[in-house]
Amino acid sequence: MSKRFKGKTCAYCAMPGASGTGDHVVCRAFFPVEDRDNLPQVPACDRCNGTKSELEHYLTSLMPFGGQHQNAHRALAEMVPARLEKNHKLRAALAMGLKQRFVSFNGSPWQMAGTLPVDGEKLTQYLGLIVRGLAYYHWGFACDAQNYFVKATYLTEKGSAIFERLMSLDASARVVRDLGHGVFHYSGIRSNGHPELTFWRMSLCGAEVAATDGDKRMQTRFSHGFTVPKSIPAAEKFMSLF
Ligand SMILES: [Zn+2]
């Protein structure tokens, strides 16, 4: 790993000078080998790197099973089995949870898709770290716990609608990227009035996540995330919505 990431502010916990290494914001193992170059990297401290690696070990074994994008089946065939070999406990859980069903997305031909129980807490914790990494990578700031709220989550229809309105607000900068042909797709905006107020829409492996909202069952492939400086007067109220 190159020296350029040593001794910098950790992109995840914002500890100054704490980074020992560079970290791929979205883990390389999600991507087929030929798509692993030029993925976003940020400085990370050993602690954050360790926490993130644990989540990645779990999610890179799991998420490709739920994927709809063109690389999902290759990921399944080429990358997942070797990783599962090394983790018998996880493999047993997956074998029990995997159900195949036919689905159609936006009128596309019917195809087999897997449904898996995902540890939602781990998934949203990971997406929260990705939001921190992307904010640092694109716009150069890191969020410490004292001064920022950072969260990523899967929202209900109503929550998504609120969020989509926020994403169409006047922005000082926007970014839209597709990494690895659909493996990780994201867009983000930076608020005009508050440059460290950012909103993100992400999809990981094109996997659909099912959730219940009261009696309503919903399914979505998009998660939403944000960084909110606590100095903004409505910050706390905003956070209580999500
Ligand atoms: Zn850190």
GROMACS .gro file of C-alpha atoms and ligand atoms in nm:
model
  243
    1MET     CA    1   0.000   0.000   0.000
    2SER     CA    2   0.142   0.338  -0.096
    3LYS     CA    3   0.260   0.591   0.159
    4ARG     CA    4   0.018   0.855   0.043
    5PHE     CA    5  -0.245   0.732   0.291
    6LYS     CA    6  -0.016   0.718   0.596
    7GLY     CA    7  -0.057   0.967   0.878
    8LYS     CA    8  -0.371   1.128   0.733
    9THR     CA    9  -0.706   1.192   0.894
   10CYS     CA   10  -0.908   0.870   0.906
   11ALA     CA   11  -1.199   0.908   0.662
   12TYR     CA   12  -1.425   0.700   0.885
   13CYS     CA   13  -1.371   0.829   1.242
   14ALA     CA   14  -1.201   1.160   1.153
   15MET     CA   15  -0.910   1.103   1.393
   16PRO     CA   16  -0.632   1.337   1.271
   17GLY     CA   17  -0.306   1.171   1.168
   18ALA     CA   18  -0.439   0.825   1.258
   19SER     CA   19  -0.445   0.651   0.923
   20GLY     CA   20  -0.204   0.365   0.871
   21THR     CA   21  -0.319   0.258   0.530
   22GLY     CA   22  -0.555   0.318   0.238
   23ASP     CA   23  -0.893   0.149   0.235
   24HIS     CA   24  -1.116   0.078  -0.063
   25VAL     CA   25  -1.443   0.254   0.019
   26VAL     CA   26  -1.633  -0.030  -0.146
   27CYS     CA   27  -1.442  -0.353  -0.086
   28ARG     CA   28  -1.256  -0.489  -0.390
   29ALA     CA   29  -1.391  -0.838  -0.327
   30PHE     CA   30  -1.737  -0.727  -0.443
   31PHE     CA   31  -1.594  -0.674  -0.792
   32PRO     CA   32  -1.478  -0.912  -1.065
   33VAL     CA   33  -1.099  -0.903  -1.100
   34GLU     CA   34  -1.097  -0.685  -1.414
   35ASP     CA   35  -1.303  -0.415  -1.242
   36ARG     CA   36  -1.084  -0.380  -0.933
   37ASP     CA   37  -0.855  -0.102  -1.057
   38ASN     CA   38  -0.924   0.262  -0.982
   39LEU     CA   39  -1.182   0.205  -0.712
   40PRO     CA   40  -1.214   0.492  -0.462
   41GLN     CA   41  -0.965   0.474  -0.176
   42VAL     CA   42  -0.937   0.678   0.143
   43PRO     CA   43  -0.703   0.687   0.445
   44ALA     CA   44  -0.821   0.470   0.736
   45CYS     CA   45  -0.699   0.402   1.089
   46ASP     CA   46  -0.636   0.042   1.196
   47ARG     CA   47  -0.946   0.029   1.413
   48CYS     CA   48  -1.187   0.146   1.145
   49ASN     CA   49  -1.013  -0.072   0.890
   50GLY     CA   50  -1.064  -0.375   1.117
   51THR     CA   51  -1.432  -0.302   1.183
   52LYS     CA   52  -1.495  -0.249   0.814
   53SER     CA   53  -1.308  -0.567   0.713
   54GLU     CA   54  -1.527  -0.776   0.941
   55LEU     CA   55  -1.841  -0.635   0.783
   56GLU     CA   56  -1.693  -0.691   0.439
   57HIS     CA   57  -1.611  -1.051   0.513
   58TYR     CA   58  -1.977  -1.113   0.591
   59LEU     CA   59  -2.129  -0.900   0.314
   60THR     CA   60  -1.905  -1.003   0.024
   61SER     CA   61  -2.008  -1.363   0.092
   62LEU     CA   62  -2.375  -1.276   0.110
   63MET     CA   63  -2.477  -0.985  -0.111
   64PRO     CA   64  -2.394  -1.135  -0.454
   65PHE     CA   65  -2.664  -1.399  -0.390
   66GLY     CA   66  -2.930  -1.129  -0.398
   67GLY     CA   67  -2.781  -0.947  -0.694
   68GLN     CA   68  -2.962  -0.867  -1.018
   69HIS     CA   69  -2.681  -0.691  -1.203
   70GLN     CA   70  -2.493  -0.856  -1.490
   71ASN     CA   71  -2.193  -0.951  -1.278
   72ALA     CA   72  -2.393  -1.114  -1.001
   73HIS     CA   73  -2.393  -1.461  -1.149
   74ARG     CA   74  -2.024  -1.446  -1.224
   75ALA     CA   75  -1.957  -1.326  -0.874
   76LEU     CA   76  -2.156  -1.620  -0.748
   77ALA     CA   77  -1.973  -1.870  -0.964
   78GLU     CA   78  -1.620  -1.738  -0.936
   79MET     CA   79  -1.580  -1.563  -0.609
   80VAL     CA   80  -1.828  -1.665  -0.348
   81PRO     CA   81  -1.769  -2.039  -0.314
   82ALA     CA   82  -1.400  -1.999  -0.228
   83ARG     CA   83  -1.486  -1.748   0.036
   84LEU     CA   84  -1.760  -1.962   0.183
   85GLU     CA   85  -1.524  -2.259   0.205
   86LYS     CA   86  -1.335  -2.062   0.464
   87ASN     CA   87  -1.639  -1.988   0.673
   88HIS     CA   88  -1.843  -2.295   0.750
   89LYS     CA   89  -2.075  -2.126   0.992
   90LEU     CA   90  -2.177  -1.866   0.738
   91ARG     CA   91  -2.214  -2.126   0.466
   92ALA     CA   92  -2.458  -2.327   0.678
   93ALA     CA   93  -2.669  -2.021   0.746
   94LEU     CA   94  -2.681  -1.931   0.378
   95ALA     CA   95  -2.781  -2.278   0.272
   96MET     CA   96  -3.079  -2.264   0.504
   97GLY     CA   97  -3.183  -1.915   0.407
   98LEU     CA   98  -3.153  -1.931   0.032
   99LYS     CA   99  -3.479  -1.958  -0.158
  100GLN     CA  100  -3.504  -1.924  -0.531
  101ARG     CA  101  -3.797  -1.753  -0.695
  102PHE     CA  102  -3.882  -1.600  -1.031
  103VAL     CA  103  -3.894  -1.225  -1.053
  104SER     CA  104  -3.921  -0.959  -1.322
  105PHE     CA  105  -3.776  -0.611  -1.285
  106ASN     CA  106  -3.932  -0.327  -1.480
  107GLY     CA  107  -4.071  -0.564  -1.740
  108SER     CA  108  -3.744  -0.749  -1.798
  109PRO     CA  109  -3.760  -1.123  -1.876
  110TRP     CA  110  -3.837  -1.339  -1.574
  111GLN     CA  111  -3.527  -1.464  -1.401
  112MET     CA  112  -3.425  -1.661  -1.099
  113ALA     CA  113  -3.343  -1.453  -0.796
  114GLY     CA  114  -3.236  -1.550  -0.452
  115THR     CA  115  -3.376  -1.419  -0.129
  116LEU     CA  116  -3.160  -1.430   0.177
  117PRO     CA  117  -3.197  -1.315   0.531
  118VAL     CA  118  -2.951  -1.030   0.570
  119ASP     CA  119  -2.834  -0.892   0.898
  120GLY     CA  120  -2.981  -0.546   0.841
  121GLU     CA  121  -2.776  -0.390   1.114
  122LYS     CA  122  -2.449  -0.503   0.956
  123LEU     CA  123  -2.562  -0.393   0.612
  124THR     CA  124  -2.664  -0.043   0.722
  125GLN     CA  125  -2.355  -0.007   0.939
  126TYR     CA  126  -2.147  -0.086   0.631
  127LEU     CA  127  -2.337   0.155   0.409
  128GLY     CA  128  -2.287   0.423   0.677
  129LEU     CA  129  -1.911   0.370   0.653
  130ILE     CA  130  -1.935   0.393   0.275
  131VAL     CA  131  -2.117   0.727   0.306
  132ARG     CA  132  -1.831   0.856   0.525
  133GLY     CA  133  -1.577   0.725   0.276
  134LEU     CA  134  -1.750   0.881  -0.024
  135ALA     CA  135  -1.792   1.220   0.149
  136TYR     CA  136  -1.418   1.218   0.215
  137TYR     CA  137  -1.323   1.087  -0.128
  138HIS     CA  138  -1.529   1.335  -0.328
  139TRP     CA  139  -1.547   1.638  -0.105
  140GLY     CA  140  -1.259   1.603   0.137
  141PHE     CA  141  -1.417   1.609   0.482
  142ALA     CA  142  -1.436   1.344   0.754
  143CYS     CA  143  -1.719   1.320   1.007
  144ASP     CA  144  -1.633   1.286   1.376
  145ALA     CA  145  -1.903   1.165   1.612
  146GLN     CA  146  -1.909   1.488   1.809
  147ASN     CA  147  -1.998   1.717   1.520
  148TYR     CA  148  -2.189   1.507   1.269
  149PHE     CA  149  -2.475   1.267   1.234
  150VAL     CA  150  -2.409   1.002   0.969
  151LYS     CA  151  -2.656   0.733   0.880
  152ALA     CA  152  -2.752   0.501   0.596
  153THR     CA  153  -3.073   0.306   0.583
  154TYR     CA  154  -3.340   0.144   0.368
  155LEU     CA  155  -3.645   0.366   0.372
  156THR     CA  156  -4.015   0.304   0.330
  157GLU     CA  157  -4.191   0.446   0.026
  158LYS     CA  158  -4.282   0.757   0.219
  159GLY     CA  159  -3.930   0.804   0.352
  160SER     CA  160  -3.785   0.751   0.004
  161ALA     CA  161  -4.016   1.018  -0.138
  162ILE     CA  162  -3.895   1.270   0.123
  163PHE     CA  163  -3.538   1.175   0.051
  164GLU     CA  164  -3.574   1.200  -0.327
  165ARG     CA  165  -3.702   1.556  -0.280
  166LEU     CA  166  -3.392   1.634  -0.075
  167MET     CA  167  -3.175   1.489  -0.351
  168SER     CA  168  -3.330   1.724  -0.606
  169LEU     CA  169  -3.257   2.035  -0.397
  170ASP     CA  170  -3.022   2.308  -0.505
  171ALA     CA  171  -2.677   2.152  -0.478
  172SER     CA  172  -2.328   2.297  -0.487
  173ALA     CA  173  -2.196   1.967  -0.627
  174ARG     CA  174  -2.331   1.636  -0.753
  175VAL     CA  175  -2.173   1.304  -0.826
  176VAL     CA  176  -2.311   0.995  -1.004
  177ARG     CA  177  -2.093   0.684  -1.042
  178ASP     CA  178  -2.132   0.327  -1.146
  179LEU     CA  179  -1.854   0.100  -1.021
  180GLY     CA  180  -1.804  -0.241  -1.182
  181HIS     CA  181  -2.107  -0.231  -1.415
  182GLY     CA  182  -2.371  -0.220  -1.148
  183VAL     CA  183  -2.186  -0.375  -0.857
  184PHE     CA  184  -2.203  -0.047  -0.671
  185HIS     CA  185  -2.404   0.243  -0.806
  186TYR     CA  186  -2.433   0.572  -0.623
  187SER     CA  187  -2.528   0.934  -0.652
  188GLY     CA  188  -2.465   1.209  -0.403
  189ILE     CA  189  -2.534   1.578  -0.359
  190ARG     CA  190  -2.374   1.845  -0.152
  191SER     CA  191  -2.606   2.113  -0.017
  192ASN     CA  192  -2.557   2.465  -0.139
  193GLY     CA  193  -2.601   2.630   0.202
  194HIS     CA  194  -2.410   2.369   0.405
  195PRO     CA  195  -2.125   2.204   0.211
  196GLU     CA  196  -2.096   1.921   0.464
  197LEU     CA  197  -2.465   1.838   0.445
  198THR     CA  198  -2.469   1.557   0.189
  199PHE     CA  199  -2.730   1.308   0.066
  200TRP     CA  200  -2.659   0.975  -0.103
  201ARG     CA  201  -2.853   0.707  -0.290
  202MET     CA  202  -2.676   0.372  -0.323
  203SER     CA  203  -2.732   0.022  -0.454
  204LEU     CA  204  -2.497  -0.264  -0.364
  205CYS     CA  205  -2.479  -0.567  -0.597
  206GLY     CA  206  -2.822  -0.464  -0.729
  207ALA     CA  207  -2.956  -0.672  -0.441
  208GLU     CA  208  -3.312  -0.608  -0.335
  209VAL     CA  209  -3.373  -0.583   0.035
  210ALA     CA  210  -3.714  -0.671   0.170
  211ALA     CA  211  -3.849  -0.485   0.468
  212THR     CA  212  -4.180  -0.452   0.646
  213ASP     CA  213  -4.344  -0.125   0.739
  214GLY     CA  214  -4.636  -0.209   0.965
  215ASP     CA  215  -4.853  -0.440   0.753
  216LYS     CA  216  -4.691  -0.325   0.435
  217ARG     CA  217  -4.415  -0.528   0.277
  218MET     CA  218  -4.178  -0.345   0.054
  219GLN     CA  219  -3.875  -0.432  -0.149
  220THR     CA  220  -3.607  -0.196  -0.266
  221ARG     CA  221  -3.257  -0.201  -0.404
  222PHE     CA  222  -3.182   0.157  -0.300
  223SER     CA  223  -3.050   0.264   0.034
  224HIS     CA  224  -3.019   0.627   0.136
  225GLY     CA  225  -2.751   0.790   0.345
  226PHE     CA  226  -2.651   1.133   0.467
  227THR     CA  227  -2.397   1.338   0.657
  228VAL     CA  228  -2.553   1.610   0.872
  229PRO     CA  229  -2.344   1.866   1.066
  230LYS     CA  230  -2.491   1.899   1.415
  231SER     CA  231  -2.447   2.275   1.389
  232ILE     CA  232  -2.742   2.296   1.150
  233PRO     CA  233  -3.041   2.409   1.359
  234ALA     CA  234  -3.281   2.140   1.231
  235ALA     CA  235  -3.022   1.858   1.245
  236GLU     CA  236  -3.174   1.673   1.536
  237LYS     CA  237  -3.528   1.706   1.405
  238PHE     CA  238  -3.414   1.580   1.067
  239MET     CA  239  -3.245   1.279   1.224
  240SER     CA  240  -3.561   1.189   1.414
  241LEU     CA  241  -3.738   1.141   1.077
  242PHE     CA  242  -3.506   0.858   0.988
  243ZN      ZN  243  -1.077   0.556   1.207
   0.00000   0.00000   0.00000
